GROMACS .gro file of C-alpha atoms in nm:
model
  243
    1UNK     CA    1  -0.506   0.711  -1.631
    2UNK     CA    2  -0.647   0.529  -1.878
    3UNK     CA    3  -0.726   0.148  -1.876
    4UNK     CA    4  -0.521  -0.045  -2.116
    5UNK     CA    5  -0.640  -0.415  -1.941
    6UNK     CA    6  -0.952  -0.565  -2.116
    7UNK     CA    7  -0.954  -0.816  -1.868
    8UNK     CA    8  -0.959  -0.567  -1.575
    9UNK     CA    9  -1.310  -0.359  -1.553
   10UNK     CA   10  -1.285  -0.084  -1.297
   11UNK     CA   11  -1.620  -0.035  -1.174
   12UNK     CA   12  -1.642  -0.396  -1.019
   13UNK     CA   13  -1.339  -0.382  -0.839
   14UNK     CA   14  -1.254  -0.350  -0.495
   15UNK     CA   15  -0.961  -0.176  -0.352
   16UNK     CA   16  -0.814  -0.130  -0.020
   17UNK     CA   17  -0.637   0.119   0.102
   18UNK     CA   18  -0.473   0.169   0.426
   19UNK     CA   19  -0.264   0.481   0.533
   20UNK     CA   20  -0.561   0.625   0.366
   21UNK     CA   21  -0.589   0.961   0.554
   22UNK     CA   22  -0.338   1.147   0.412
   23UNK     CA   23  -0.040   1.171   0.151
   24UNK     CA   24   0.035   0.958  -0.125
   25UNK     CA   25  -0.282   0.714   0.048
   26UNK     CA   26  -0.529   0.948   0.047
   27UNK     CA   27  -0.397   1.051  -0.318
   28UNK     CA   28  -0.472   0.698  -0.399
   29UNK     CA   29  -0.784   0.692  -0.266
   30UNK     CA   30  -0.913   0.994  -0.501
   31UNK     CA   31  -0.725   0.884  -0.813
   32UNK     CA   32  -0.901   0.539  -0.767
   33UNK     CA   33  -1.281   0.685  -0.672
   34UNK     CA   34  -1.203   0.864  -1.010
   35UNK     CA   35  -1.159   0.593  -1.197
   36UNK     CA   36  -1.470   0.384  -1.092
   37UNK     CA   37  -1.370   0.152  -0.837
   38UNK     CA   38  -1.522   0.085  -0.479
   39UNK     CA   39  -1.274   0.210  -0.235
   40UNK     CA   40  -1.207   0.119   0.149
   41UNK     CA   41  -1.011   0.335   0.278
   42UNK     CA   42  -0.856   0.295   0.649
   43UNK     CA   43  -0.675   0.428   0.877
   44UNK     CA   44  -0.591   0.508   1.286
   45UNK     CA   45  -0.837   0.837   1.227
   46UNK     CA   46  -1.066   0.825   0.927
   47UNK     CA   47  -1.316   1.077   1.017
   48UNK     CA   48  -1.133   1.342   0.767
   49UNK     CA   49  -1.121   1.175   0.441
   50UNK     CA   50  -1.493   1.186   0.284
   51UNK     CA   51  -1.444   1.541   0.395
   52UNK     CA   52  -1.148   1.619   0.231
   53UNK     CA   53  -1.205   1.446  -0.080
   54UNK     CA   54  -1.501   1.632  -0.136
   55UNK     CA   55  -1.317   1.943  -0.068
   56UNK     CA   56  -1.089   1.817  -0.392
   57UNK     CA   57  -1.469   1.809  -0.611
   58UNK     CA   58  -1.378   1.399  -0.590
   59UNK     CA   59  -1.733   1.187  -0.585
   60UNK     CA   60  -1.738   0.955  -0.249
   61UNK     CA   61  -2.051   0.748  -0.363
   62UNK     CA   62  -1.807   0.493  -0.374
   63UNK     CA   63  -1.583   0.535  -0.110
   64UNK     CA   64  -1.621   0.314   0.230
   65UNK     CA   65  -1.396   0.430   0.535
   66UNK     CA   66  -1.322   0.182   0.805
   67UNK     CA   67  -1.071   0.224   1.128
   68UNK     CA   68  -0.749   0.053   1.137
   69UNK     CA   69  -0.440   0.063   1.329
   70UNK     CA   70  -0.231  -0.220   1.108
   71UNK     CA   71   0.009  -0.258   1.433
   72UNK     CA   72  -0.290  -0.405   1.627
   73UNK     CA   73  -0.375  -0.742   1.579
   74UNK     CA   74  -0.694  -0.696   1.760
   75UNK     CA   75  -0.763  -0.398   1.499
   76UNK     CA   76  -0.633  -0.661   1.222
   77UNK     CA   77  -0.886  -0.900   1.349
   78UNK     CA   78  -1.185  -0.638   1.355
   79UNK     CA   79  -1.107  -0.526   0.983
   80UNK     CA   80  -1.090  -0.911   0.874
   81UNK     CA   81  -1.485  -0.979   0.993
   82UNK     CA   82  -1.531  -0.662   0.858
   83UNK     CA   83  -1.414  -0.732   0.516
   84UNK     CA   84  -1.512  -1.060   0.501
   85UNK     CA   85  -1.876  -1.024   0.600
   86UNK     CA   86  -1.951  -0.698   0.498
   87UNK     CA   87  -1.750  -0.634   0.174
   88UNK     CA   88  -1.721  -0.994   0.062
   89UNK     CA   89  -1.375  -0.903  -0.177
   90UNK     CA   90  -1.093  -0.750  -0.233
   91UNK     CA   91  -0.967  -0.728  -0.564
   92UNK     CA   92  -0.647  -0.472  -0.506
   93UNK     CA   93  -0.432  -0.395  -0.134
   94UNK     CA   94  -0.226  -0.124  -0.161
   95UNK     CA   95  -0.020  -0.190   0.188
   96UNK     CA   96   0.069   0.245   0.248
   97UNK     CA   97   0.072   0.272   0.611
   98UNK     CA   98   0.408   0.338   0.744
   99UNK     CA   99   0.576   0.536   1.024
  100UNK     CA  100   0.919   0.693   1.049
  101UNK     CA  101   1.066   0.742   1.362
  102UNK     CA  102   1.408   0.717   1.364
  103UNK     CA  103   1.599   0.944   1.541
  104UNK     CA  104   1.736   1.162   1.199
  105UNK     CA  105   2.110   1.269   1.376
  106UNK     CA  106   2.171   0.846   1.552
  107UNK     CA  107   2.227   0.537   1.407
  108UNK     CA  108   2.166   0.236   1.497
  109UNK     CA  109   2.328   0.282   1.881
  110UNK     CA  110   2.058   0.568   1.949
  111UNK     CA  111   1.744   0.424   1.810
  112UNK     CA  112   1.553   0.306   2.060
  113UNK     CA  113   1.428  -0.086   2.051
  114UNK     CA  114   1.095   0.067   2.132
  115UNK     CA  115   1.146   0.268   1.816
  116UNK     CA  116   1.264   0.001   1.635
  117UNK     CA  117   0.978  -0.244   1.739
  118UNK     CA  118   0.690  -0.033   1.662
  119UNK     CA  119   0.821   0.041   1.292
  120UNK     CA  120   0.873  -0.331   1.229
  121UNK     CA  121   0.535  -0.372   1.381
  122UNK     CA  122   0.390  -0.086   1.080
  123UNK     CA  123   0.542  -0.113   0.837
  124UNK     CA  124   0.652  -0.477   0.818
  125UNK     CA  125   0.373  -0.692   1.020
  126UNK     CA  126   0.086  -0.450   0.881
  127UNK     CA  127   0.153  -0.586   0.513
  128UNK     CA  128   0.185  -0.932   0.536
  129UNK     CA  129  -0.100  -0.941   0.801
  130UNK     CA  130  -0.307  -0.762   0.521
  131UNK     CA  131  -0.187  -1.000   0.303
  132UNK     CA  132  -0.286  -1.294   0.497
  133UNK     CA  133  -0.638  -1.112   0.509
  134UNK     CA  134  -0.714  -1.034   0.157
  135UNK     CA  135  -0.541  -1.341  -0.011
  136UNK     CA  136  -0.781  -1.598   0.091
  137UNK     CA  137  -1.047  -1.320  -0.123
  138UNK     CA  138  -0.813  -1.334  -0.377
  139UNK     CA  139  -0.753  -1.689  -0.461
  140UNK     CA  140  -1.117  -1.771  -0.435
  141UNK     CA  141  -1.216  -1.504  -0.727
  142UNK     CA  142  -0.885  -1.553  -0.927
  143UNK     CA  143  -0.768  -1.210  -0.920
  144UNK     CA  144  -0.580  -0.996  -0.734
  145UNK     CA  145  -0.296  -0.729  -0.672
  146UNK     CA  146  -0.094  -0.648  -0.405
  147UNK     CA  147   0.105  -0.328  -0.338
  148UNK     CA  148   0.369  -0.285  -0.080
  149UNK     CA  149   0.477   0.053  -0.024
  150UNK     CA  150   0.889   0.034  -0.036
  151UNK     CA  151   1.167   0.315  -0.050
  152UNK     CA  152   1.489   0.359  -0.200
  153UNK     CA  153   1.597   0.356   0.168
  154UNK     CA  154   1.563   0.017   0.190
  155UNK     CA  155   1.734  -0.100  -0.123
  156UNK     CA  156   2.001  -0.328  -0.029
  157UNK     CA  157   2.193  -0.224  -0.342
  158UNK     CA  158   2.218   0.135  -0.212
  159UNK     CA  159   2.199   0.048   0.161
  160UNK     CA  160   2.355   0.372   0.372
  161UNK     CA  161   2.441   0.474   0.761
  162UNK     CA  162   2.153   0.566   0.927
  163UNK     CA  163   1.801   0.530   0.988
  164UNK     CA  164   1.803   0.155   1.049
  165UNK     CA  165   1.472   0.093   1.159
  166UNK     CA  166   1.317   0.257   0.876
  167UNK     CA  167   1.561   0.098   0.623
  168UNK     CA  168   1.510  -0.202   0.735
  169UNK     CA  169   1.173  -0.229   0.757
  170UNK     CA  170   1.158  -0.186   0.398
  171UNK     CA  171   1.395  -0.397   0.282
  172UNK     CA  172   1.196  -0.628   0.490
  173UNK     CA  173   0.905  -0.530   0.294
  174UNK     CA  174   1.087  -0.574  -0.068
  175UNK     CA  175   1.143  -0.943   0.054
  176UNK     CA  176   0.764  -0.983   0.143
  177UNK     CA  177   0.686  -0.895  -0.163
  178UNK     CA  178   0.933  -1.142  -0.329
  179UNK     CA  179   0.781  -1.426  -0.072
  180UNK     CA  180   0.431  -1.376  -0.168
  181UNK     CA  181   0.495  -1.290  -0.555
  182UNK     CA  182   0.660  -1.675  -0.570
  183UNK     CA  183   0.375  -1.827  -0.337
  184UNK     CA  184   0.117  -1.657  -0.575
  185UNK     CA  185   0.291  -1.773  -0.901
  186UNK     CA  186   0.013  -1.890  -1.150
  187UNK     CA  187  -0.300  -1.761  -0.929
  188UNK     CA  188  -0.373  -1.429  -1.139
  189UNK     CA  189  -0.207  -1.294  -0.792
  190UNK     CA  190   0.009  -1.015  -0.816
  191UNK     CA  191   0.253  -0.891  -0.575
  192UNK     CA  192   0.532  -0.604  -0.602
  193UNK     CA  193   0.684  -0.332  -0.436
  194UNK     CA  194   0.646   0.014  -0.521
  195UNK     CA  195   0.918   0.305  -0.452
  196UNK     CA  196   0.709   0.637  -0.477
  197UNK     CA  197   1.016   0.810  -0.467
  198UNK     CA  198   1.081   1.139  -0.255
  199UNK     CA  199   0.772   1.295  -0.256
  200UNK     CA  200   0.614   1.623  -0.045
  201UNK     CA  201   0.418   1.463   0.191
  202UNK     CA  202   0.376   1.480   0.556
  203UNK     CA  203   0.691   1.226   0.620
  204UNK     CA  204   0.888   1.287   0.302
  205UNK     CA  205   0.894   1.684   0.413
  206UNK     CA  206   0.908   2.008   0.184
  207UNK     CA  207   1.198   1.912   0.041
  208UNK     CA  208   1.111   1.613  -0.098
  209UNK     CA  209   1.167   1.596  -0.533
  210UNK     CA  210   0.834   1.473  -0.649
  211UNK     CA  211   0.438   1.588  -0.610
  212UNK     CA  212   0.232   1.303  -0.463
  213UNK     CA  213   0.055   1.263  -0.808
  214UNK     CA  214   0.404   1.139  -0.935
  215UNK     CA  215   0.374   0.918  -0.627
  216UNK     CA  216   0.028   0.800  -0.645
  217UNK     CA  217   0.111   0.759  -1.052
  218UNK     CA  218   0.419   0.486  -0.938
  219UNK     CA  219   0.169   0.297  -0.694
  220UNK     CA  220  -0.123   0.289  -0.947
  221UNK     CA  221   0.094   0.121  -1.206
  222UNK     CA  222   0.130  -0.193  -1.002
  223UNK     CA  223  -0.228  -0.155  -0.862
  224UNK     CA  224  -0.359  -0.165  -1.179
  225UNK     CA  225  -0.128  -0.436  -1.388
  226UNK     CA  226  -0.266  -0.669  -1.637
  227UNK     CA  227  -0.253  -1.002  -1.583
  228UNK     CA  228   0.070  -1.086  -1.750
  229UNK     CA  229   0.236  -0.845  -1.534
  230UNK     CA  230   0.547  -0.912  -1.324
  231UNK     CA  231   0.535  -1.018  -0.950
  232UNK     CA  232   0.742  -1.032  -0.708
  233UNK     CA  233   0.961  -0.747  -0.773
  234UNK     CA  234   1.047  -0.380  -0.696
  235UNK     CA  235   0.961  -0.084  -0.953
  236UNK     CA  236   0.988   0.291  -0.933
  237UNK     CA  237   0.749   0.464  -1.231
  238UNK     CA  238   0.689   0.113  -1.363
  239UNK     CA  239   1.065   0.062  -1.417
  240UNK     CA  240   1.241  -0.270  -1.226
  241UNK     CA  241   1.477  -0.177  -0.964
  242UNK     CA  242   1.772  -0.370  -0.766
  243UNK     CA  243   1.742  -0.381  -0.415
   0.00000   0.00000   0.00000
């Protein structure tokens, strides 16, 4: 992936990454170690990914991985004096932890409000309290991106039967993004959601359409915009999408 932004020097940039274990985050993770930048990487479990990024011949000399469960606010709160006394910045958040539990043969009469709660809690609290972390970072040094993992599930455009915890939680996210993205306007702040598309990972299944390079290719585009890029809005392979 080469770097098109004059303005935007890899090596002294920091990104996090949450979700960063496995999938399309840890796919991220090695695509941005390979470019230069200093990584965090976090998740529930981190222990395996220095491991298995080495098994992949990626370099971890600048790779940092840190705990996080993004449904606990007490684990929010840990990260945030972590960040903020130990790393000191945070030029890129790519928001990729998210669950899926809906029940696949219900609707929205058999998933549970436990169910429903604890997605909500993921994959909708866990980005905008990241946001609230890293923003503060952001605005002081006059940079910075923001990614929010999204799906075509949530697109209201395209909205189907089924799944409603999940789909909503992403449409939920798609609005975040639009929140922040207008909040940000004029700060060198970037915010947008990013549909991966169907890809072969541990929640997509083996069915899925697309490789998680294709994936991790989508997120890195709005990870790594200039800064004229567009905010606030919802792309698939760097392409706008309704939703």
């Amino acid at each position: 992936m080469k770097n098109t932004n004059k303005t935007f020097s890899y090596e002294d940039k920091t990104v996090v990454v949450t979700g960063a274990n496995r999938g399309l985050g840890l796919g991220c993770v090695a695509e941005l170690l390979n470019l230069g930048f200093r990584v965090v990487a976090c998740a529930r479990n981190p222990t395996s990914i220095k491991s298995d990024l080495e098994a992949q011949k990626i370099s971890t000399k600048n790779l940092i991985t840190q705990k996080l469960d993004v449904a606990s606010e007490e684990s929010l709160k840990s990260f945030e004096v972590f960040l903020k006394s130990e790393i000191k910045t945070c030029h890129v958040l790519i928001n990729n932890a998210g669950i899926y539990v809906d029940d696949p043969k219900g609707g929205a009469l058999s998933t549970s409000g436990a169910d429903f709660l604890k997605t909500m809690m993921t994959n909708v609290y866990g980005p905008y309290r990241m946001s609230q972390i890293v923003l503060p970072l952001m605005k002081s040094q006059k940079f910075g991106r923001i990614v929010n993992v999204s799906s075509g599930m949530g697109q209201l455009s395209e909205m189907g039967a089924g799944y409603p915890a999940y789909r909503i939680s992403k449409t939920a996210v798609n609005s975040l993004s639009k929140n922040l993205g207008v909040e940000t306007h004029g700060t060198n702040i970037l915010v947008n959601s990013v549909c991966p598309g169907w890809v072969k990972t541990d929640m997509g299944g083996k069915g899925a359409q697309r490789e998680i390079p294709e994936g991790v290719k989508s997120i890195l585009w709005a990870a790594l915009l200039a800064d004229d890029g567009p905010t606030g809005g919802y792309f698939r392979d760097g392409k706008s999408m309704s939703w």
